[in-house]
mmCIF file with all atom_site columns, N, CA and C in Angstrom:
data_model
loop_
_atom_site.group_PDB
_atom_site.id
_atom_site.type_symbol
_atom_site.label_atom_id
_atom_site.label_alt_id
_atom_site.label_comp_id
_atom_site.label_asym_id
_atom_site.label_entity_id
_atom_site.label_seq_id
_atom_site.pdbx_PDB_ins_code
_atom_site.Cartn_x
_atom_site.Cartn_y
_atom_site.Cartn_z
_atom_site.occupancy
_atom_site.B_iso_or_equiv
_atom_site.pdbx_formal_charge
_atom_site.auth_seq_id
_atom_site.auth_comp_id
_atom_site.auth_asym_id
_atom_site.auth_atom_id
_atom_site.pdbx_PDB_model_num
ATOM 1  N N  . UNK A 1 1  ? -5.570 20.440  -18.336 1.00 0.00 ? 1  UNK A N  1
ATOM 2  C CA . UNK A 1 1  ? -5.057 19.367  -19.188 1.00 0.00 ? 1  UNK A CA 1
ATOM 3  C C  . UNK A 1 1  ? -4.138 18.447  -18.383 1.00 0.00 ? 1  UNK A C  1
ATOM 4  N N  . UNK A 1 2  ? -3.317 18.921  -17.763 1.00 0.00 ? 2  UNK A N  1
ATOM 5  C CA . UNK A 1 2  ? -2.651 18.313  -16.694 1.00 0.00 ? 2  UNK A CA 1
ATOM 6  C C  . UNK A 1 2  ? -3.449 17.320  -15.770 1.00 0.00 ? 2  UNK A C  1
ATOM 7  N N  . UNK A 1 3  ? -4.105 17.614  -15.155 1.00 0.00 ? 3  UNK A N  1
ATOM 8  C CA . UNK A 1 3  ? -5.152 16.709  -14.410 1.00 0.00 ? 3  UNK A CA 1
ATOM 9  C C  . UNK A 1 3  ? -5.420 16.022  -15.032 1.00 0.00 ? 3  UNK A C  1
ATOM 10 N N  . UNK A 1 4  ? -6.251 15.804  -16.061 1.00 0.00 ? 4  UNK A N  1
ATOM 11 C CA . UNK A 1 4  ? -6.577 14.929  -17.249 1.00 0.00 ? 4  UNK A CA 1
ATOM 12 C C  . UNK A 1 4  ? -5.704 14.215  -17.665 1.00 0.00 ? 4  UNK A C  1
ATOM 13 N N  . UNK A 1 5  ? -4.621 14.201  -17.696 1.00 0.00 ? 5  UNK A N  1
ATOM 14 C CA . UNK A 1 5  ? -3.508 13.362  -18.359 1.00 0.00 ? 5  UNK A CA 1
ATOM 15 C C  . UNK A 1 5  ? -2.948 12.722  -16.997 1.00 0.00 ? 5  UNK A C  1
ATOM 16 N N  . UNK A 1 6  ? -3.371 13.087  -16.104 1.00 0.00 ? 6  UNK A N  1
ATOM 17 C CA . UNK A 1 6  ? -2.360 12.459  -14.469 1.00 0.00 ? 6  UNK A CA 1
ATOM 18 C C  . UNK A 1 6  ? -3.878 11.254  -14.181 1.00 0.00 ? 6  UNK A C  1
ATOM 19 N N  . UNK A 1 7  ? -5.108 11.636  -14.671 1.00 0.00 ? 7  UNK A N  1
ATOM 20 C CA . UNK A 1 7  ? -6.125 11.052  -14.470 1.00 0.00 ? 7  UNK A CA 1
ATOM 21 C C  . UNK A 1 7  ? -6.091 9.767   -15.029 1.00 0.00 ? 7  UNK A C  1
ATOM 22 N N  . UNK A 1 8  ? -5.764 10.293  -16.601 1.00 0.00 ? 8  UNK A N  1
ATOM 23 C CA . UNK A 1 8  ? -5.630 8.972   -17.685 1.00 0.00 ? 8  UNK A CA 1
ATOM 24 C C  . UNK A 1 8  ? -4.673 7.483   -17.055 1.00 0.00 ? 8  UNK A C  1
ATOM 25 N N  . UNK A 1 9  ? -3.535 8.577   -16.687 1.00 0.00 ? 9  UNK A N  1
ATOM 26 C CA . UNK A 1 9  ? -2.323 7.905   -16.257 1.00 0.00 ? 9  UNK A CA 1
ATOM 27 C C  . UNK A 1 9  ? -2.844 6.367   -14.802 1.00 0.00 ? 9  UNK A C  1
ATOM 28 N N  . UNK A 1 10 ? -3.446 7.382   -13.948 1.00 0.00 ? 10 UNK A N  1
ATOM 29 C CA . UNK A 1 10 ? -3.868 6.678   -12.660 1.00 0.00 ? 10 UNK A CA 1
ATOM 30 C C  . UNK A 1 10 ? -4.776 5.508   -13.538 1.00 0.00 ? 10 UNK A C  1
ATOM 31 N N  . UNK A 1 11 ? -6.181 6.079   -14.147 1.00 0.00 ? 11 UNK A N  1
ATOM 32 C CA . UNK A 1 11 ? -6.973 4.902   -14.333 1.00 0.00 ? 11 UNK A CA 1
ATOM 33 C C  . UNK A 1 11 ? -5.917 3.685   -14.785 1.00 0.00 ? 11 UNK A C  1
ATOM 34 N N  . UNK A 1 12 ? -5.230 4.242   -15.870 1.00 0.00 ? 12 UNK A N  1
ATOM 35 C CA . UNK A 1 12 ? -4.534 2.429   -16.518 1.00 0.00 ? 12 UNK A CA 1
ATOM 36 C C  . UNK A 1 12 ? -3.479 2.015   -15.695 1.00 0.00 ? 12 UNK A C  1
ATOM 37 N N  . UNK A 1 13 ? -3.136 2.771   -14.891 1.00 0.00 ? 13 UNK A N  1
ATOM 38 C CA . UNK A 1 13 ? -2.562 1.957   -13.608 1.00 0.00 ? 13 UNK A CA 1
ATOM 39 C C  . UNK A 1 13 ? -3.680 1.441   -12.842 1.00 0.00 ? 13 UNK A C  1
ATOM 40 N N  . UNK A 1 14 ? -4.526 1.701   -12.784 1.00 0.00 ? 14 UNK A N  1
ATOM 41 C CA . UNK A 1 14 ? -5.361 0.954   -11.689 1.00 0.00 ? 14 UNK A CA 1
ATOM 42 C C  . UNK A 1 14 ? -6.068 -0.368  -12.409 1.00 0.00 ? 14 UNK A C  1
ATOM 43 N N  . UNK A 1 15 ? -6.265 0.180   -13.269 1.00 0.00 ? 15 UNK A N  1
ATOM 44 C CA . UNK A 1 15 ? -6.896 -1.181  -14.461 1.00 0.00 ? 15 UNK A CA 1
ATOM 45 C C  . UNK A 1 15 ? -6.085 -2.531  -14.554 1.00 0.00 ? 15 UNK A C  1
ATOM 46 N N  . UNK A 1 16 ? -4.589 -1.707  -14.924 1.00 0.00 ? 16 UNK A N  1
ATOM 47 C CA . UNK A 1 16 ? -3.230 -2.822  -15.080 1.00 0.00 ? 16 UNK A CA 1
ATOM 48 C C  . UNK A 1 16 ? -3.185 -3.326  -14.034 1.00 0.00 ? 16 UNK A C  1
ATOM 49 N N  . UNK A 1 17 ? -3.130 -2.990  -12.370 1.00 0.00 ? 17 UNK A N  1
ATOM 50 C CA . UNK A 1 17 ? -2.922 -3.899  -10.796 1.00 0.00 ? 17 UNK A CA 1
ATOM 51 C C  . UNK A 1 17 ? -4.186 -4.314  -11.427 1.00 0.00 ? 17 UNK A C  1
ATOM 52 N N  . UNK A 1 18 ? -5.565 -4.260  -11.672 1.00 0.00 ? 18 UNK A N  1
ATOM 53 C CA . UNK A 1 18 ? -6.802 -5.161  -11.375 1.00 0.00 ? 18 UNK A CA 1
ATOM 54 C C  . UNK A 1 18 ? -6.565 -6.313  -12.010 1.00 0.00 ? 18 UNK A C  1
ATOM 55 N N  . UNK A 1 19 ? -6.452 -5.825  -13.384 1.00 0.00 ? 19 UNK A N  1
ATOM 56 C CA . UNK A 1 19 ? -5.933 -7.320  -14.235 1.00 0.00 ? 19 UNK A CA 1
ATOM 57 C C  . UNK A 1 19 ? -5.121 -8.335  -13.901 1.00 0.00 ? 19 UNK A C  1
ATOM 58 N N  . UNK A 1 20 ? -3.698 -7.523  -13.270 1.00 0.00 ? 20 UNK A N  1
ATOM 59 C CA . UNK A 1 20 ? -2.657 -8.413  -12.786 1.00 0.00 ? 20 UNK A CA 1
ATOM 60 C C  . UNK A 1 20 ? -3.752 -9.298  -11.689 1.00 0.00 ? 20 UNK A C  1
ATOM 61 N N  . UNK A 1 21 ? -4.172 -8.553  -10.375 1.00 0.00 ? 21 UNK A N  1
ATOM 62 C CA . UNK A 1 21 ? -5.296 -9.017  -9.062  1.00 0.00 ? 21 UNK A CA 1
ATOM 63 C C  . UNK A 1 21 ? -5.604 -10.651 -9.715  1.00 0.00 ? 21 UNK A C  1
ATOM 64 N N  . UNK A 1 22 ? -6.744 -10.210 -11.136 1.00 0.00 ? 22 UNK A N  1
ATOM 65 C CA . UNK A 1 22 ? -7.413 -11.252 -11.121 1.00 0.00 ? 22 UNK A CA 1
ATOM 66 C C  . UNK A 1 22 ? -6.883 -12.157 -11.824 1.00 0.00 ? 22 UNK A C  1
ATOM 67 N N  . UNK A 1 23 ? -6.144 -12.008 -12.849 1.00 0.00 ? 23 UNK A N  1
ATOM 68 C CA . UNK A 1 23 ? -5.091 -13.189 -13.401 1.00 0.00 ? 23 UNK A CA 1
ATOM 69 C C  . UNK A 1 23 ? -3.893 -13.980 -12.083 1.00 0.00 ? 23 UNK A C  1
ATOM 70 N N  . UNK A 1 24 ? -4.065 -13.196 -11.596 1.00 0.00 ? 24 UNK A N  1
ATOM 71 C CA . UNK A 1 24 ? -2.945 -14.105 -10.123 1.00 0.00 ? 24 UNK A CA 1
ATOM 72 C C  . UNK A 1 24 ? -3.889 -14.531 -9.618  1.00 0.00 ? 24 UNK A C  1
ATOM 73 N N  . UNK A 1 25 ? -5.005 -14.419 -9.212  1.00 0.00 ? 25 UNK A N  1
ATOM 74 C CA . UNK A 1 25 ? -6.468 -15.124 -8.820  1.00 0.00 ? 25 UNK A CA 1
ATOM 75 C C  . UNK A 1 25 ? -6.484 -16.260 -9.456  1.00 0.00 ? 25 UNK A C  1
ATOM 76 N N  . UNK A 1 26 ? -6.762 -16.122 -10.709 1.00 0.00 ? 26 UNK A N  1
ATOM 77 C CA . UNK A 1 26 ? -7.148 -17.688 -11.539 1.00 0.00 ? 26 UNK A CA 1
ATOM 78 C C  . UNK A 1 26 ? -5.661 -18.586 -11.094 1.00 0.00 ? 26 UNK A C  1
ATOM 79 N N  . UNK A 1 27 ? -4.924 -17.858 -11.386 1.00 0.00 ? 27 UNK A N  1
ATOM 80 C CA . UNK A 1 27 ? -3.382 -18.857 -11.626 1.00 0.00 ? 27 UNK A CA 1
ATOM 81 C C  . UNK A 1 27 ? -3.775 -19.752 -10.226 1.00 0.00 ? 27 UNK A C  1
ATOM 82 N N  . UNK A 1 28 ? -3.441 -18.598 -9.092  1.00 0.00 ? 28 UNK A N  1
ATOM 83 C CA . UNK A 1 28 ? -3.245 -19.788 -8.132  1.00 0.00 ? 28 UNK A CA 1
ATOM 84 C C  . UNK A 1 28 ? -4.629 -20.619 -7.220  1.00 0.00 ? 28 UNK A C  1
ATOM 85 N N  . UNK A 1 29 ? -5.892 -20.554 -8.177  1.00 0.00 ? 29 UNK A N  1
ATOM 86 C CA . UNK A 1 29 ? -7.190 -21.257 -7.938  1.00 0.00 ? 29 UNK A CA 1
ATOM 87 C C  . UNK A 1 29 ? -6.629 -23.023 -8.467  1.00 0.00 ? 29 UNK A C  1
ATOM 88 N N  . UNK A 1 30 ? -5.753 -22.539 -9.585  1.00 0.00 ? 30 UNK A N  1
ATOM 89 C CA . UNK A 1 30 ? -5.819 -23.924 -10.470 1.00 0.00 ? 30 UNK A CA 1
ATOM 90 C C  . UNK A 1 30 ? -5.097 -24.870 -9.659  1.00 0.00 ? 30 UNK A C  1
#
């Protein structure tokens, strides 16, 4: 269960930097 919950944890950190990635992408395209 532990793993699983350290797993959960990592993906939406990794999701949250991607999002941030590509929204700072668009910003400074414009």
């Amino acid at each position: 269960m532990m793993l699983n919950l350290l797993q959960l944890l990592f993906m939406s950190f990794t999701v949250e930097r991607l999002e941030t990635s590509i929204f700072t992408q668009g910003h400074c395209e414009k």
